[in-house]
Amino acid sequence: MSPSLASARACLSSVFGFDSFRPGQEEIIAPILAGEDVLAIMPTGAGKSLCYQLPAIIGDGLTVVVSPLIALMRDQVAQLTNYGVAAAAMNSANDSDESRRVFDLIRRRELKLLYLAPERLARPDTVDFLRRSGANRLAIDEAHCVSQWGHDFRPEYLALGEFRRGLGQVQTIAFTATADAATRADIAERLFDTTPRIFIGGFDRPNLMLAMQAKDSPRRQLLGFLKDRKGDSGIIYCSSRAGCEDLAQGLNDAGHRALVYHAGLDKKVRENNQDTFLREDGIIMVATVAFGMGIDKPDVRFVAHADLPKSIEAYYQEIGRAGRDGLAAETLTLYGLGDVRLRRQQIEDSQASDEQKRVERQKLNALLALCEAPRCRRQTLLSYFGETTQPCGHCDLCITGVLLRDGTVDAQKALSAIWRTGQRFGTEHLVNVLIGQDNDAVLRFGHDQLPTFGVGKEHSRDQWRALFRQFYAGGLISQDLSEHGGWRLTEAGGEVLRGRARIDVRTETLKAKGKSAKREKALPPVLRNDIDHDLLAALKKLRRELATDQGIPAYAVFPDRTLIELAAEQPASLAEMRGIHGIGEAKLDRYGALFLEVLLS
Ligand code: ADP
Ligand code: ZN
């Protein structure tokens, strides 16, 4: 008889020390326990791993987990071992002793979960051995790697179909966070012979605080964002290698601990940096998007973008690396017109087909609309993924509120300046005209003689830049890339210029100048005020020592939330510790007494 949901719930608390399932987990685990094939689409951080780990732990046989990154496997195995679960990895990082040990465990049928590197899939000896050793379920992590349409295609994943047949058509469960329907259909077709049960989880990540700001002085904006976050782990994405190096230097100079990660670094250095980030607390990784796939460090407290991400999907995936432990985490995305121009140029210069370019342009426009959104940012984001919600109350727009004002007259001034200068100039020149700056170029073209010269003196240069961005996001103007990015009027722009339509603009982007508006720090959903910070520091110190001794990441000992709850509840006995999040039987045995000592001292 297959194990029941009741035993899954019991295992959730006794092994993992979690008191309830996260949304979606139970609905996915139930059909898995019933033996069905499942394709689950869950946002990053929703808790996918548990969905294949729990059935493996409470059922018979061996679950083979295919996962694309060795670092990730190693951490998963460390975490599971700490929970007292028999798990191991088979990959190129194993030395011969380790390999022998793993083979023995499998042969003796003592293992519950085996993490297998994709390169191994195509080896007939591996398949045969696993089939003979009772492998009865295949779990595929990051399943979109099988699709050429996904963003992380891995040719090794194509061997999965053959591998599955080699195991004897075992039950197959696949997981991905990809939001795109075409990729989903492709995954289902490539991995399964018959249509699996498809489960699509919600995309909301309520513990992520969303914020976006127009670039004004990026270094200062980022340092401001980091000010209250010393000691937290975080990622800052930059679009270029030089940008990464430069920013990391600046952060280190300002007393933060920053490391870099990009494709231009020596492989050793890169791996070292990644390792340090995973293992230690309080490091800021300044990285290109080359960093992050498969990084499942649960306690990343913030993700920032120093430059505009590529699309909403990319944005969502990148910020999704924060707060996987469910605790509050913050995000900040900076965007500037320079980013937009660069992105447009990349799209136009690429080898892609016209159709693809059109899609890319639409994706960029959707992202810009999110940047300049007039209402709750989470609502705007989720509506892109086809979900509707109430205003969230804890994004930047909900907190500061968005004041709109009639921007029609400003728009008419800008549009008129564009029109009268022949629709071939970019923002900077047009702003000079609007604020009445008679520099060389303005004089040379005789633009100081235009009726629009100096009609926009009431706004600063920065304010005009922000307005141009909004006119662009609002579809009033478009950029002609073949002519150095000069602005042109769109049809909608023409309507506004002729007074037949109006446009609202956000008032607070106009305040972008000077100090960025002070934002009340939202009280994170699960962070508590009532904790003894010295005690928390002592608990963290013990955690660090234990992790260092074992060569495992700190969160594999206990996640942050466990320490926070310990410091708040201050249990006085091992029995009382049982109710704390993240403390299952194995961890209670292993670490309970040590932490109790700190609590009682
Ligand atoms: P992803 O879906 O991105 O693969 P993970 O499986 O890595 O997410 O889970 C993210 C974090 O959430 C992990 O630290 C995990 O221990 C934790 N987690 C998963 N399920 C639960 C739960 N039911 N209760 C509390 N924490 C959970
Ligand atoms: Zn909101």
XYZ file of C-alpha atoms and ligand atoms in Angstrom:
629
model
C 0.000 0.000 0.000
C 1.310 3.424 -0.823
C 2.058 5.784 2.058
C -0.679 8.214 2.998
C -0.801 11.959 3.241
C -1.091 11.484 6.982
C 2.316 9.860 7.091
C 3.650 12.666 4.891
C 2.390 15.183 7.437
C 3.935 13.234 10.283
C 7.261 13.139 8.456
C 7.060 16.877 7.766
C 7.084 17.528 11.463
C 9.266 14.695 12.785
C 12.011 14.888 10.150
C 11.929 18.516 8.992
C 10.379 20.158 12.042
C 7.954 22.130 9.844
C 4.456 22.590 11.174
C 2.568 22.901 7.908
C 2.873 22.523 4.179
C 3.459 25.549 2.057
C 0.779 26.352 -0.532
C 0.791 23.752 -3.272
C 3.033 21.187 -1.604
C 0.254 18.948 -0.378
C -1.544 19.052 -3.737
C 1.629 17.933 -5.460
C 2.634 15.307 -2.922
C -0.770 13.570 -2.959
C -0.640 12.430 -6.622
C 3.041 11.562 -6.228
C 2.168 9.241 -3.358
C -0.559 7.733 -5.521
C 2.066 6.843 -8.126
C 1.163 9.378 -10.798
C 3.572 11.213 -13.071
C 3.605 14.884 -12.177
C 4.911 18.060 -13.761
C 4.877 20.817 -11.157
C 5.435 24.454 -11.972
C 6.242 26.317 -8.817
C 7.918 29.655 -8.344
C 11.433 29.672 -6.978
C 11.490 29.366 -3.228
C 8.038 27.761 -3.036
C 9.539 24.566 -1.659
C 9.847 22.185 -4.590
C 12.515 19.956 -3.085
C 10.273 18.880 -0.254
C 7.724 17.612 -2.798
C 10.049 14.878 -4.001
C 12.007 14.420 -0.765
C 9.010 13.601 1.443
C 7.606 10.821 -0.784
C 11.122 9.401 -1.091
C 11.641 9.390 2.669
C 8.360 7.722 3.576
C 8.153 5.330 0.613
C 10.112 2.239 -0.415
C 12.875 2.135 -2.962
C 15.230 4.756 -4.279
C 14.391 8.126 -5.801
C 16.917 9.326 -8.374
C 17.067 13.118 -8.477
C 18.526 14.755 -11.556
C 19.717 18.251 -10.878
C 21.933 20.435 -13.033
C 24.488 21.786 -10.586
C 27.024 19.969 -8.492
C 27.205 22.703 -5.838
C 23.472 22.462 -5.432
C 23.523 18.700 -5.051
C 26.199 18.879 -2.443
C 24.193 21.309 -0.358
C 20.993 19.322 -0.696
C 22.792 16.194 0.435
C 24.342 18.063 3.370
C 20.932 19.353 4.402
C 19.223 15.976 4.090
C 21.983 14.210 5.977
C 21.537 16.746 8.744
C 17.857 15.869 8.850
C 18.906 12.263 9.306
C 17.852 11.223 5.796
C 19.921 8.712 3.805
C 20.938 10.753 0.765
C 24.023 10.895 -1.451
C 25.223 12.339 -4.713
C 26.859 10.721 -7.718
C 28.847 13.219 -9.734
C 32.294 14.111 -10.955
C 33.182 15.776 -7.647
C 33.227 12.422 -5.833
C 36.630 10.849 -5.255
C 36.943 7.078 -5.596
C 36.386 6.410 -1.880
C 33.230 8.455 -1.908
C 32.030 6.748 -5.092
C 32.588 3.333 -3.576
C 30.699 4.322 -0.455
C 27.760 5.590 -2.504
C 27.701 2.457 -4.693
C 27.694 0.281 -1.571
C 24.830 2.213 -0.046
C 22.807 1.826 -3.209
C 23.628 -1.860 -3.560
C 22.547 -2.487 0.025
C 19.371 -0.523 -0.736
C 19.990 1.799 2.183
C 19.684 5.035 0.278
C 16.444 7.000 -0.072
C 17.610 9.758 -2.406
C 20.385 9.756 -4.960
C 21.313 13.030 -6.655
C 22.645 12.287 -10.087
C 24.587 14.649 -12.358
C 23.085 15.021 -15.859
C 26.334 13.788 -17.469
C 25.691 10.407 -15.878
C 22.353 9.932 -17.589
C 23.806 8.710 -20.839
C 25.915 5.980 -19.199
C 24.278 2.559 -19.666
C 26.220 1.056 -16.718
C 24.732 3.676 -14.386
C 21.184 3.025 -15.597
C 21.550 -0.747 -15.295
C 23.014 -0.527 -11.857
C 20.265 1.772 -10.614
C 17.510 -0.379 -12.084
C 18.924 -3.491 -10.450
C 19.227 -1.626 -7.158
C 15.546 -0.785 -6.949
C 15.412 2.783 -8.268
C 11.674 3.300 -8.577
C 11.172 7.018 -9.042
C 12.809 9.720 -11.120
C 12.667 13.320 -9.941
C 13.845 16.030 -12.313
C 14.769 19.399 -10.909
C 14.943 22.474 -13.177
C 13.062 20.512 -15.817
C 13.059 23.446 -18.265
C 16.703 22.545 -18.976
C 15.306 19.893 -21.324
C 13.712 22.472 -23.579
C 15.565 24.458 -26.190
C 12.970 27.158 -25.681
C 13.760 27.525 -22.034
C 16.461 29.905 -20.917
C 18.872 27.268 -19.605
C 18.951 24.490 -22.178
C 21.230 21.604 -21.155
C 21.879 19.052 -23.914
C 22.562 16.358 -21.279
C 18.928 16.625 -20.231
C 17.888 15.211 -23.604
C 19.145 11.829 -22.399
C 16.423 11.800 -19.719
C 13.836 10.054 -21.909
C 16.208 7.169 -22.658
C 17.311 7.037 -19.029
C 13.743 6.764 -17.873
C 13.062 3.891 -20.268
C 16.269 2.251 -19.063
C 14.982 2.355 -15.499
C 11.797 0.628 -16.683
C 9.390 3.544 -17.132
C 9.501 4.444 -13.469
C 7.273 7.123 -12.003
C 8.577 10.504 -13.100
C 8.082 13.826 -11.378
C 9.482 17.029 -12.813
C 9.796 20.513 -11.383
C 10.399 23.912 -12.886
C 9.724 27.558 -12.188
C 9.324 28.557 -15.792
C 6.253 30.618 -16.521
C 6.127 30.304 -20.226
C 3.427 28.080 -21.744
C 5.380 26.957 -24.821
C 8.283 25.754 -22.696
C 5.930 23.932 -20.362
C 4.340 22.027 -23.224
C 7.774 21.170 -24.603
C 8.888 19.805 -21.210
C 5.779 17.644 -20.900
C 6.357 16.206 -24.345
C 10.041 15.485 -23.916
C 9.956 13.966 -20.440
C 6.756 11.963 -20.387
C 5.219 9.348 -22.677
C 1.706 10.119 -21.563
C 0.469 13.451 -20.319
C 1.466 13.878 -16.670
C -0.615 15.519 -13.998
C 0.301 19.180 -14.377
C 0.252 21.418 -11.383
C 0.733 25.164 -11.670
C 1.438 26.954 -8.428
C 0.785 30.623 -7.759
C 3.502 33.094 -8.548
C 3.095 35.360 -5.596
C 6.002 35.516 -3.167
C 4.459 37.589 -0.408
C 7.618 37.675 1.702
C 9.485 39.567 -1.019
C 9.329 43.302 -0.706
C 9.347 44.761 -4.215
C 10.853 48.126 -5.053
C 12.108 49.826 -8.173
C 13.776 53.193 -8.586
C 14.840 55.297 -11.505
C 18.631 55.470 -11.605
C 19.802 58.723 -10.256
C 23.088 58.064 -8.605
C 23.229 54.263 -8.601
C 26.142 53.870 -6.222
C 24.536 56.120 -3.644
C 21.141 54.468 -4.106
C 22.618 51.017 -3.552
C 24.661 52.082 -0.551
C 21.517 53.595 0.920
C 19.657 50.357 0.340
C 22.469 48.396 2.008
C 22.847 50.695 4.958
C 20.640 48.764 7.344
C 21.614 45.422 5.924
C 25.162 44.882 7.099
C 25.654 41.236 7.952
C 22.911 40.038 5.607
C 23.636 37.909 2.565
C 22.551 39.362 -0.741
C 23.040 39.467 -4.477
C 23.450 42.527 -6.668
C 23.108 41.967 -10.388
C 25.035 44.146 -12.844
C 24.832 43.917 -16.610
C 28.575 44.019 -17.293
C 31.715 42.448 -15.919
C 33.371 45.827 -15.464
C 30.269 47.055 -13.664
C 30.521 44.125 -11.240
C 34.180 44.760 -10.469
C 33.631 48.436 -10.019
C 30.622 48.133 -7.759
C 32.195 45.398 -5.632
C 35.198 47.633 -5.100
C 32.937 50.488 -4.069
C 31.032 48.299 -1.623
C 34.201 46.932 -0.083
C 35.506 50.475 0.293
C 32.311 51.335 2.104
C 32.885 48.541 4.613
C 30.720 45.783 3.121
C 32.011 42.355 2.233
C 31.482 41.963 -1.481
C 32.665 39.297 -3.924
C 32.264 39.174 -7.676
C 31.008 36.524 -10.045
C 31.063 36.778 -13.827
C 32.108 34.747 -16.835
C 35.393 36.654 -17.214
C 36.810 35.308 -13.960
C 39.090 32.350 -13.738
C 36.950 29.255 -13.085
C 38.687 28.547 -9.763
C 38.142 32.064 -8.473
C 34.541 31.997 -9.561
C 33.853 28.708 -7.837
C 35.625 29.878 -4.728
C 33.556 33.030 -4.576
C 30.352 31.092 -5.049
C 31.346 28.676 -2.328
C 32.179 31.431 0.129
C 28.870 33.109 -0.588
C 26.956 29.879 -0.008
C 28.758 28.997 3.155
C 29.270 32.248 4.974
C 26.919 34.847 6.347
C 26.827 38.438 5.300
C 28.446 38.393 1.888
C 27.214 40.452 -1.027
C 27.686 38.753 -4.351
C 28.026 41.288 -7.140
C 27.340 39.262 -10.246
C 26.202 39.126 -13.821
C 23.232 36.899 -14.539
C 25.749 34.096 -15.043
C 25.304 33.706 -11.294
C 22.341 32.153 -9.673
C 20.884 29.230 -11.496
C 20.448 26.468 -8.981
C 21.643 28.640 -6.122
C 19.292 27.633 -3.364
C 20.812 29.447 -0.425
C 17.656 29.928 1.621
C 18.761 32.955 3.633
C 19.558 35.454 0.880
C 18.031 38.560 2.454
C 18.122 40.876 -0.530
C 18.519 40.963 -4.289
C 19.218 44.219 -6.066
C 19.621 45.087 -9.717
C 22.172 47.778 -10.442
C 20.991 47.631 -14.049
C 17.683 46.835 -15.673
C 17.024 43.085 -15.990
C 16.313 41.546 -19.369
C 12.615 40.860 -19.027
C 9.950 40.363 -16.384
C 10.702 36.634 -16.405
C 14.371 37.308 -15.748
C 13.479 39.875 -13.075
C 11.153 37.442 -11.376
C 13.667 34.637 -11.438
C 16.465 36.835 -10.140
C 14.546 38.414 -7.248
C 13.183 34.926 -6.529
C 16.596 33.990 -5.180
C 15.884 36.116 -2.118
C 13.933 34.874 0.874
C 13.551 31.241 -0.025
C 13.258 30.467 3.659
C 9.975 32.361 3.681
C 11.343 35.155 5.886
C 11.030 38.715 4.726
C 13.520 39.709 2.058
C 13.936 42.929 0.131
C 14.525 43.688 -3.499
C 15.480 46.866 -5.297
C 15.717 47.255 -9.039
C 17.324 50.325 -10.586
C 16.475 51.307 -14.120
C 17.630 54.108 -16.350
C 17.127 55.209 -19.879
C 20.678 54.167 -20.751
C 19.750 50.575 -19.855
C 16.708 50.741 -22.043
C 18.678 52.085 -24.974
C 21.320 49.388 -24.590
C 18.704 46.668 -24.394
C 16.951 47.962 -27.506
C 20.231 48.058 -29.362
C 20.986 44.467 -28.329
C 17.628 43.334 -29.607
C 18.022 45.113 -32.944
C 21.616 43.909 -33.422
C 20.871 40.289 -32.603
C 20.641 37.546 -35.220
C 17.116 36.734 -34.128
C 14.219 36.528 -36.580
C 11.874 39.499 -36.940
C 9.248 37.571 -35.035
C 11.626 36.960 -32.137
C 12.707 40.585 -32.118
C 9.102 41.630 -31.906
C 8.622 39.357 -28.885
C 11.760 40.739 -27.271
C 10.597 44.313 -27.798
C 7.252 43.500 -26.229
C 8.969 41.906 -23.280
C 11.087 44.972 -22.743
C 8.046 47.222 -22.936
C 6.242 45.073 -20.379
C 9.207 45.385 -18.058
C 9.283 49.160 -18.462
C 5.613 49.322 -17.696
C 6.357 47.472 -14.464
C 9.162 49.915 -13.653
C 6.880 52.902 -14.116
C 3.745 51.250 -12.786
C 1.219 53.633 -11.301
C -0.340 51.013 -8.969
C 0.767 48.178 -6.653
C 3.892 46.665 -8.121
C 2.945 43.162 -7.082
C -0.412 43.490 -8.809
C 1.313 44.644 -11.979
C 3.860 41.833 -11.774
C 1.311 39.107 -11.114
C -1.012 40.348 -13.798
C 1.821 39.697 -16.223
C 1.724 36.056 -15.112
C -2.046 36.014 -15.473
C -2.897 36.313 -11.799
C -5.085 38.901 -10.131
C -4.639 40.096 -6.561
C -5.493 42.918 -4.224
C -2.907 45.670 -3.659
C -0.292 44.002 -1.488
C 0.365 46.712 1.054
C 4.092 46.080 1.171
C 5.655 47.030 -2.129
C 7.246 50.434 -2.636
C 4.204 51.765 -4.450
C 1.734 50.532 -1.836
C 3.847 51.941 0.983
C 4.632 55.339 -0.419
C 1.384 55.426 -2.360
C 1.470 56.639 -5.887
C 0.313 60.119 -6.451
C -0.699 60.774 -9.975
C -1.048 64.183 -11.471
C -2.133 65.427 -14.841
C 1.000 65.405 -17.002
C -0.706 66.481 -20.202
C 0.803 69.955 -20.383
C 4.310 68.620 -19.704
C 3.763 66.009 -22.357
C 2.638 68.625 -24.856
C 5.778 70.669 -24.211
C 8.039 67.664 -24.699
C 6.143 66.399 -27.733
C 6.234 69.822 -29.286
C 9.992 70.037 -28.736
C 10.395 66.642 -30.396
C 8.192 67.658 -33.323
C 9.750 71.062 -33.914
C 13.309 69.722 -33.807
C 12.499 67.218 -36.534
C 12.032 64.016 -34.492
C 15.701 63.141 -34.535
C 17.084 64.188 -31.140
C 17.478 62.243 -27.911
C 16.468 63.176 -24.386
C 19.515 65.233 -23.442
C 19.271 67.671 -26.318
C 15.514 67.984 -25.972
C 15.845 68.691 -22.263
C 18.362 71.436 -23.074
C 15.783 72.981 -25.358
C 13.018 72.639 -22.779
C 14.938 74.166 -19.897
C 16.456 76.846 -22.135
C 20.090 75.758 -22.051
C 21.784 77.487 -24.976
C 24.815 75.235 -25.399
C 26.762 74.733 -28.648
C 24.474 72.159 -30.154
C 21.347 74.119 -29.348
C 22.816 77.268 -30.923
C 24.225 75.424 -33.921
C 20.810 74.037 -34.821
C 19.140 77.339 -34.035
C 16.942 75.622 -31.473
C 17.168 78.634 -29.194
C 14.862 80.333 -31.691
C 12.076 77.768 -31.269
C 8.922 78.724 -29.377
C 9.518 75.690 -27.134
C 12.938 76.973 -26.061
C 12.861 77.390 -22.280
C 9.154 76.527 -21.824
C 10.008 73.765 -19.369
C 12.081 75.733 -16.853
C 9.791 74.717 -13.997
C 11.308 71.211 -13.959
C 14.896 70.187 -13.415
C 16.895 68.174 -15.900
C 16.330 64.998 -13.846
C 12.644 65.637 -13.650
C 12.441 65.952 -17.416
C 14.408 62.733 -17.850
C 11.891 60.950 -15.638
C 9.053 62.480 -17.632
C 10.492 61.282 -20.937
C 10.684 57.791 -19.456
C 7.058 57.926 -18.503
C 5.992 59.287 -21.865
C 7.859 56.388 -23.364
C 6.337 53.844 -20.973
C 2.976 55.439 -21.692
C 3.471 54.896 -25.425
C 3.507 58.574 -26.452
C 6.955 58.458 -27.992
C 9.141 55.826 -29.607
C 12.809 55.670 -30.382
C 14.214 55.365 -33.852
C 17.219 53.153 -33.413
C 18.663 53.597 -36.871
C 19.012 57.304 -36.141
C 20.943 57.388 -32.876
C 17.897 56.898 -30.746
C 16.048 60.113 -31.557
C 12.500 60.352 -30.205
C 9.487 60.269 -32.510
C 5.838 60.795 -31.772
C 3.591 57.775 -31.839
C -0.021 58.004 -32.849
C -0.997 58.260 -29.184
C 1.599 61.015 -28.766
C 0.044 62.921 -31.645
C -3.340 62.743 -29.914
C -1.922 64.219 -26.721
C -0.076 66.952 -28.627
C -3.288 67.970 -30.366
C -5.134 68.023 -27.059
C -7.373 65.064 -27.903
C -6.028 62.792 -25.182
C -4.436 63.263 -21.793
C -1.844 61.443 -19.712
C -1.267 61.034 -15.994
C 2.239 60.902 -14.645
C 3.549 59.792 -11.325
C 4.392 62.661 -9.067
C 6.992 60.895 -6.999
C 9.345 60.095 -9.835
C 9.633 63.861 -9.996
C 11.080 63.768 -6.500
C 13.785 61.391 -7.656
C 16.209 64.271 -7.262
C 18.254 64.565 -4.106
C 17.584 62.209 -1.224
C 15.366 59.324 -2.183
C 12.102 59.471 -0.328
C 12.401 57.945 3.124
C 10.475 54.753 3.193
C 9.005 53.311 6.324
C 10.633 49.947 6.740
C 7.780 47.513 6.384
C 7.562 45.051 9.202
C 8.415 41.721 7.620
C 5.677 39.129 7.962
C 7.621 36.697 10.080
C 10.302 38.793 11.658
C 9.717 39.512 15.260
C 10.352 42.519 17.403
C 10.437 40.664 20.657
C 13.790 38.985 20.353
C 16.916 39.250 22.408
C 19.545 40.246 19.885
C 22.515 39.207 21.997
C 21.008 35.790 22.387
C 20.396 35.575 18.655
C 24.009 36.519 18.003
C 25.193 33.794 20.394
C 23.003 31.227 18.653
C 24.364 32.303 15.283
C 27.894 31.964 16.580
C 27.253 28.395 17.684
C 25.630 27.633 14.344
C 28.655 28.982 12.514
C 31.037 26.865 14.583
C 29.016 23.715 13.990
C 28.780 24.403 10.270
C 32.486 25.130 9.928
C 33.413 21.955 11.812
C 31.364 19.870 9.408
C 32.198 21.859 6.291
C 28.527 22.479 5.544
C 26.571 25.714 5.029
C 25.209 27.379 8.160
C 21.606 26.924 7.045
C 22.079 23.159 6.844
C 22.488 23.225 10.636
C 19.447 25.448 11.183
C 17.811 28.085 8.994
C 17.574 31.672 10.281
C 13.965 31.206 11.201
C 14.836 28.469 13.687
C 17.329 30.714 15.471
C 14.888 33.613 15.502
C 12.197 31.413 17.013
C 14.633 30.013 19.558
C 15.642 33.513 20.618
C 12.014 34.588 20.869
C 10.517 31.532 22.554
C 13.565 30.633 24.640
C 12.619 26.991 25.233
C 14.054 25.682 28.498
C 14.194 21.975 27.720
C 14.737 19.617 24.813
C 11.053 18.753 24.899
C 10.116 22.404 24.497
C 12.469 22.719 21.558
C 10.403 20.188 19.619
C 7.810 22.768 18.671
C 10.308 25.141 17.084
C 10.374 25.497 13.316
C 13.067 23.391 11.681
C 13.797 21.136 14.639
C 12.987 17.532 13.758
C 14.070 14.444 15.682
C 17.477 14.040 14.057
C 18.447 17.656 14.583
C 17.122 17.626 18.117
C 19.420 14.688 18.858
C 22.368 16.186 17.104
C 22.191 19.826 18.103
C 19.474 20.238 20.731
C 21.669 20.010 23.816
C 24.298 22.373 22.378
C 21.778 25.094 21.578
C 19.981 24.561 24.871
C 23.236 25.276 26.652
C 23.412 28.668 24.954
C 19.747 29.348 25.706
C 20.155 28.535 29.385
C 23.446 30.324 29.906
P 12.570 25.774 -4.497
O 11.120 25.637 -4.779
O 13.120 27.063 -4.983
O 13.378 24.586 -4.945
P 13.335 24.848 -1.918
O 12.822 23.492 -2.110
O 14.807 25.056 -1.950
O 12.661 25.860 -2.930
O 12.749 25.404 -0.546
C 13.071 26.686 -0.076
C 13.182 26.692 1.425
O 11.895 26.508 2.021
C 14.075 25.614 1.989
O 14.950 26.190 2.924
C 13.106 24.645 2.659
O 13.680 24.014 3.768
C 11.961 25.547 3.073
N 10.668 24.848 3.136
C 10.155 24.033 2.197
N 8.933 23.586 2.586
C 8.672 24.139 3.790
C 7.563 24.068 4.710
N 6.481 23.346 4.448
N 7.661 24.793 5.848
C 8.744 25.537 6.108
N 9.820 25.629 5.297
C 9.794 24.955 4.149
Zn 1.827 46.564 -3.505
